[in-house]
Amino acid sequence: MSYIHATPSSPAQSLPSQLAIPWYGVSSKLGIPPIIVHSTISLCNWRKLDPSGPMDIDNLTLLYSLDSSRDLEVFFLIPLLVELSSVPAVRAIITAQLSLARHDKADLL
């Protein structure tokens, strides 16, 4: 993306082979398309600033970014926090399914 938009008034129409071939090769080995996808830019691209601190926006940063702005970093970190907030719901659904499979309605309340 940085290469493509290096000259904003005249974006490049393609990547040079020195970039395109390795990028395609890595993408093929990983089984993902050679584009920026949600899982790689948001879910697998972060670290805590303070490892013992909380999982909140002020304690998170991207490992790799398209630029150095905090705005873009926050844009990619918000989906991570949204998905993290769904964990209790997913756990409750799994508990409910297991309870139903055991015919144990007490765990459903």
Tab-separated table of C-alpha atoms in Angstrom, residues 94-108:
chain	number	residue	atom	x	y	z
A	94	ILE	CA	-20.862	-23.317	24.364
A	95	THR	CA	-22.028	-23.874	27.954
A	96	ALA	CA	-25.659	-23.810	26.812
A	97	GLN	CA	-24.995	-26.287	23.990
A	98	LEU	CA	-23.207	-28.683	26.343
A	99	SER	CA	-26.022	-28.364	28.904
A	100	LEU	CA	-28.629	-29.137	26.271
A	101	ALA	CA	-26.635	-32.134	25.066
A	102	ARG	CA	-26.571	-33.450	28.674
A	103	HIS	CA	-30.263	-32.574	29.189
A	104	ASP	CA	-29.123	-30.451	32.152
A	105	LYS	CA	-31.448	-27.475	32.160
A	106	ALA	CA	-30.136	-26.181	35.489
A	107	ASP	CA	-27.005	-24.787	33.794
A	108	LEU	CA	-29.181	-22.835	31.362
